Amino acid sequence: MTAESLSRPVDPLSEAELKESSRKVGLLAFLSSVVMLFATFTAAFLVRRTGTDWKPLEMPEIMWISTWLLIGSSVTIEISRVTGRKMGLLVTLGLGLAFLFCQVKALSEMGGFSGALAENPHFSFIFVLLLVHALHLLGGIGGLFLTSLSSSRFGWVVTYWHFMGLVWIYVLVLLFLS
Amino acid sequence: MSHSHEPTTFLSKYVFSFDHKVIGIQYLITALFMAVIGGLLALTIRYQLAWPSENVVSAESYLSLVTMHGTIMVFFVISMGLVSGFGNLLIPLHVGARDMAYPFLNMLSYWVMVPACLLMIGSFFVEGGAAAAGWTAYPPLSALKDAVPGSGMGQTLWLLAMALFIVSFTMGSLNYLTTILNERTRGMSMMKLPLLTWTFLISAIIGILAFPALTAAAVMLLFDRHAGTSFFLPAGMYFEGTGVLPNMGGTPLLFQHLFWFLGHPEVYVLVLPALGITFEIIAAFGRRSPFGYRTTVYSLLCVAFLSMIVWGHHMFTSGMDPRIGEYFSIVTVMITVPFSVIGLNLIGSLWQARIRAETPMLFALGVISAMGMGGLGGLYLGTATSDMYFHDSYFVVGHFHLTIGTVTFLALFGGIYHWFPKFIGRKTNELLGKTHFWLTIIPMFAMFLLMHLQGMGGIHRRYYDVTQYSYPNASAMALMPWISYLAFALFAGQLVFAFNVIWSIFRGEKSSENPWGATTLEWTAPSPAPHGNWPDKVPVVHRDPYDYGSDGVWAQNVENAEGQA
Ligand code: HEM
Ligand SMILES: [Cu+2]
């Protein structure tokens, strides 16, 4: 969507072009909604952190692994997009699943869905944010799967995947390094 | 586009339809159905308030009634009816598109809304009854499963239903936004959009940006409820029998901030489309272009932005720092500037208008007066000093019923009468319509204005038996049964509407393409508009949306005599 399309003096785009540009607008709007979701959690985190019962936790080692997995998956999806080979999407999908596995492992090492969750507010936030991020990533995994099956272009999934990678790095910094 | 393959089976045509008009009507019918439920809840509330000694409900279930009435009316009637209902019906027709940008997503959003409604209604029948923490769902009532009976299963279902609602509403908003920004026909620049579609765009933006705050709050609330966390629960809460709860360090105020970050913008999601409908109606029935198109658009954008930074005016009494309170007061009162511009433009549009006082126009005039009076009350509530007294009183109840209750309901009715011919192909009955108008506006205004007085007299909201307190003013108390009589009269008056609509579907006078002589694009499509909206090419836009010139009235797709745009 450009300033030109906002004023619509020109002939409408072809149907395929219109579909493509509508997809971009819709995706951008959806991503803004995701930004607002994580912004809200951020606000809550910053407020809650000032509580007297706050006990900061160290970042578990395994989260380095998961982070590298996700960064790697962004590389593979980019290679796949540039070369146009859909095989790369399945590799990305595999890396995404490995990421989720590491996340589950990290959470269970830290205490999982047990007393720890209730006792340490920092862990409560870690749990909730990892969960919310993982759910969004699952949407991306579904998208990867469908895109690898279909014969059409790559569509929204590449942008979305990069975006969820960035969100993860943001979450990591917020939770442990801020 | 989907234009080419028209659905043929009953399921694909009427149930899982991708057609924005069918989906719009599905939403409207669902919203009207929910309105009956919300209305019956209101009547029960009014009965209890007027005759508390009869104890028609218990104190606990009174809280459930109030909570569910508020939730249903705000989200499942007005948001759904005005935004999802009229938005679906009109956006593609207004911008000159054959359908929404994502028809499948559109169908999905309706079918996510249905289970949301069912869960909401179903929550009345679970153990402990429906949620009882108010439509605002403040913790600790909403966060502790044992606080009151409604805090149990009922509250869980409330949260799930709201989650589904948000998912559905977000899908809808993405569709409206993309369709308006990107699927406009040739010549339809943003500044040629009908004002109603501008308000839909702004509602969509608000929906996309503000609802996530409630989603996040609901997720944390679910964890507080089911995993024992303390996001919103402070230390030292005490239950008889259980003793002091183990929670530490959380803060219920955090929830209030997150809730109202959505909650305040949400009232603009309700009110702006109502004003948009009013602009469309007074243009067609006043036979002139609404005053100040551009200033209206800029003011709408200003309102949308300001609406996101004023939420604290709901929390003046929460113990916030008075300097923060002062900030929220100032920005709140600042909103009155763009809002007054919109209001004055509405009134200015009547200047030198050639008014035809048919049913839709009566409702539109009703909206303008309700907005004027309701807005006045807002000044007292937006000012921290006076809100200290009015907070949580019937003054507030009267205020928001005039604004998000009366303004929106009048617009909903006006819109139905106005676009009925377009989507059904027949007109509604004028005499019945006018009767319905007077039977609606008189009790509504009387009831909600009297509630303001009750609030000044010290009557508190959400109390199930105010006679147990000695401090309210006696004459304010004496109004109780009268307001209830008015509420019953209002409800009875709606039977005229129901009869009119059902009768007109079958027997109404057949309508032409453009029965009101209006100028926006939907009136260039046949009545009822077919699948794909225009049987042949989509119209090309040459004119401003309201070209009621001295030389004649021109629809947006009419070229000039000279052939220039
Ligand atoms: C049609 C006639 C209506 C009547 C007679 C009515 C009556 C009432 C009354 C008496 C209360 C306050 C109960 C209390 O505080 O104890 C209430 C609350 C409320 N009403 Fe209505 N109402 C009506 C329509 C609407 C509409 C159209 C809306 C639309 C937005 C609405 C939204 C609300 C909300 C948000 C609350 C607050 C709920 C809470 O405190 O959590 N009502 N209503
Ligand atoms: Cu507000």
Short mmCIF file of N, CA, C and O in Angstrom, two decimals, chain B residues 7 27 43 51 54 138 151 157 201 223 241 260-261 289 313 331 345 349 394 401 412 416 426 463 489 510 542:
data_model
loop_
_atom_site.label_atom_id
_atom_site.label_comp_id
_atom_site.label_asym_id
_atom_site.label_seq_id
_atom_site.Cartn_x
_atom_site.Cartn_y
_atom_site.Cartn_z
N PRO B 7 -22.62 -19.53 -4.59
CA PRO B 7 -22.92 -20.77 -3.88
C PRO B 7 -24.35 -21.23 -4.18
O PRO B 7 -25.24 -20.42 -4.41
N TYR B 27 -24.78 -11.67 11.68
CA TYR B 27 -24.33 -10.93 12.86
C TYR B 27 -25.46 -10.10 13.45
O TYR B 27 -25.65 -10.05 14.67
N LEU B 43 -34.40 -5.99 32.74
CA LEU B 43 -35.72 -5.91 33.39
C LEU B 43 -35.68 -6.59 34.75
O LEU B 43 -36.28 -6.10 35.72
N TRP B 51 -38.38 -3.21 43.73
CA TRP B 51 -39.12 -3.92 44.77
C TRP B 51 -38.21 -4.93 45.46
O TRP B 51 -38.42 -6.15 45.38
N GLU B 54 -39.25 -8.06 47.63
CA GLU B 54 -39.78 -9.31 47.05
C GLU B 54 -38.68 -10.31 46.76
O GLU B 54 -38.96 -11.48 46.44
N TYR B 138 -12.96 -7.14 37.49
CA TYR B 138 -11.86 -6.78 38.38
C TYR B 138 -11.49 -7.93 39.31
O TYR B 138 -12.35 -8.55 39.91
N SER B 151 -17.65 -16.52 40.94
CA SER B 151 -16.22 -16.48 40.64
C SER B 151 -15.70 -17.84 40.19
O SER B 151 -14.55 -17.94 39.78
N LEU B 157 -15.85 -19.52 32.29
CA LEU B 157 -16.53 -19.49 30.99
C LEU B 157 -16.58 -18.07 30.43
O LEU B 157 -16.46 -17.85 29.23
N LEU B 201 -13.40 2.11 9.81
CA LEU B 201 -11.94 1.98 9.74
C LEU B 201 -11.33 2.27 11.11
O LEU B 201 -10.46 1.54 11.60
N PHE B 223 -4.13 -17.57 34.66
CA PHE B 223 -3.04 -18.16 35.45
C PHE B 223 -3.26 -17.92 36.94
O PHE B 223 -3.02 -18.81 37.75
N GLY B 241 -12.33 -19.53 57.20
CA GLY B 241 -12.20 -20.97 56.96
C GLY B 241 -10.83 -21.32 56.40
O GLY B 241 -10.10 -22.10 57.00
N TRP B 260 -8.80 -1.07 31.32
CA TRP B 260 -9.30 0.20 30.77
C TRP B 260 -8.48 0.68 29.59
O TRP B 260 -8.95 1.51 28.82
N PHE B 261 -7.28 0.11 29.43
CA PHE B 261 -6.57 0.43 28.19
C PHE B 261 -7.37 -0.08 27.00
O PHE B 261 -7.38 0.53 25.93
N SER B 289 -24.96 17.88 1.85
CA SER B 289 -23.72 17.25 2.25
C SER B 289 -23.45 17.56 3.72
O SER B 289 -23.61 18.71 4.13
N HIS B 313 -9.10 7.78 33.57
CA HIS B 313 -10.24 8.49 34.16
C HIS B 313 -11.27 7.54 34.77
O HIS B 313 -12.19 8.00 35.43
N VAL B 331 -6.30 15.16 29.58
CA VAL B 331 -6.46 14.55 28.25
C VAL B 331 -7.91 14.17 28.01
O VAL B 331 -8.40 14.25 26.88
N ASN B 345 -20.57 19.45 13.76
CA ASN B 345 -20.75 19.14 12.35
C ASN B 345 -22.07 18.42 12.11
O ASN B 345 -22.75 18.65 11.11
N SER B 349 -24.96 20.10 9.99
CA SER B 349 -25.49 19.46 8.79
C SER B 349 -27.00 19.63 8.68
O SER B 349 -27.58 19.35 7.63
N TYR B 394 -25.11 6.11 40.45
CA TYR B 394 -26.03 6.02 39.33
C TYR B 394 -25.85 7.14 38.32
O TYR B 394 -26.37 7.07 37.21
N HIS B 401 -25.27 4.93 29.94
CA HIS B 401 -26.42 4.44 29.18
C HIS B 401 -26.89 5.46 28.14
O HIS B 401 -27.39 5.09 27.09
N LEU B 412 -28.58 1.90 15.93
CA LEU B 412 -28.84 0.54 15.45
C LEU B 412 -30.21 0.48 14.79
O LEU B 412 -30.37 -0.02 13.67
N ILE B 416 -31.11 0.09 10.83
CA ILE B 416 -31.93 -1.01 10.31
C ILE B 416 -33.04 -0.45 9.41
O ILE B 416 -33.25 -0.93 8.30
N ARG B 426 -37.52 -4.51 0.57
CA ARG B 426 -38.81 -3.92 0.92
C ARG B 426 -38.61 -2.86 1.97
O ARG B 426 -37.66 -2.89 2.74
N TYR B 463 -25.61 -2.17 43.60
CA TYR B 463 -26.16 -2.58 44.90
C TYR B 463 -27.52 -3.22 44.65
O TYR B 463 -28.34 -2.66 43.93
N ALA B 489 -41.86 -0.24 29.98
CA ALA B 489 -42.52 0.38 28.83
C ALA B 489 -41.60 0.34 27.62
O ALA B 489 -42.03 0.03 26.50
N LYS B 510 -42.56 -2.88 -1.78
CA LYS B 510 -41.35 -3.18 -2.55
C LYS B 510 -40.52 -1.91 -2.75
O LYS B 510 -41.07 -0.83 -2.97
N HIS B 542 -16.59 9.03 -9.28
CA HIS B 542 -16.24 10.33 -9.84
C HIS B 542 -16.52 11.47 -8.88
O HIS B 542 -16.13 12.59 -9.13
#
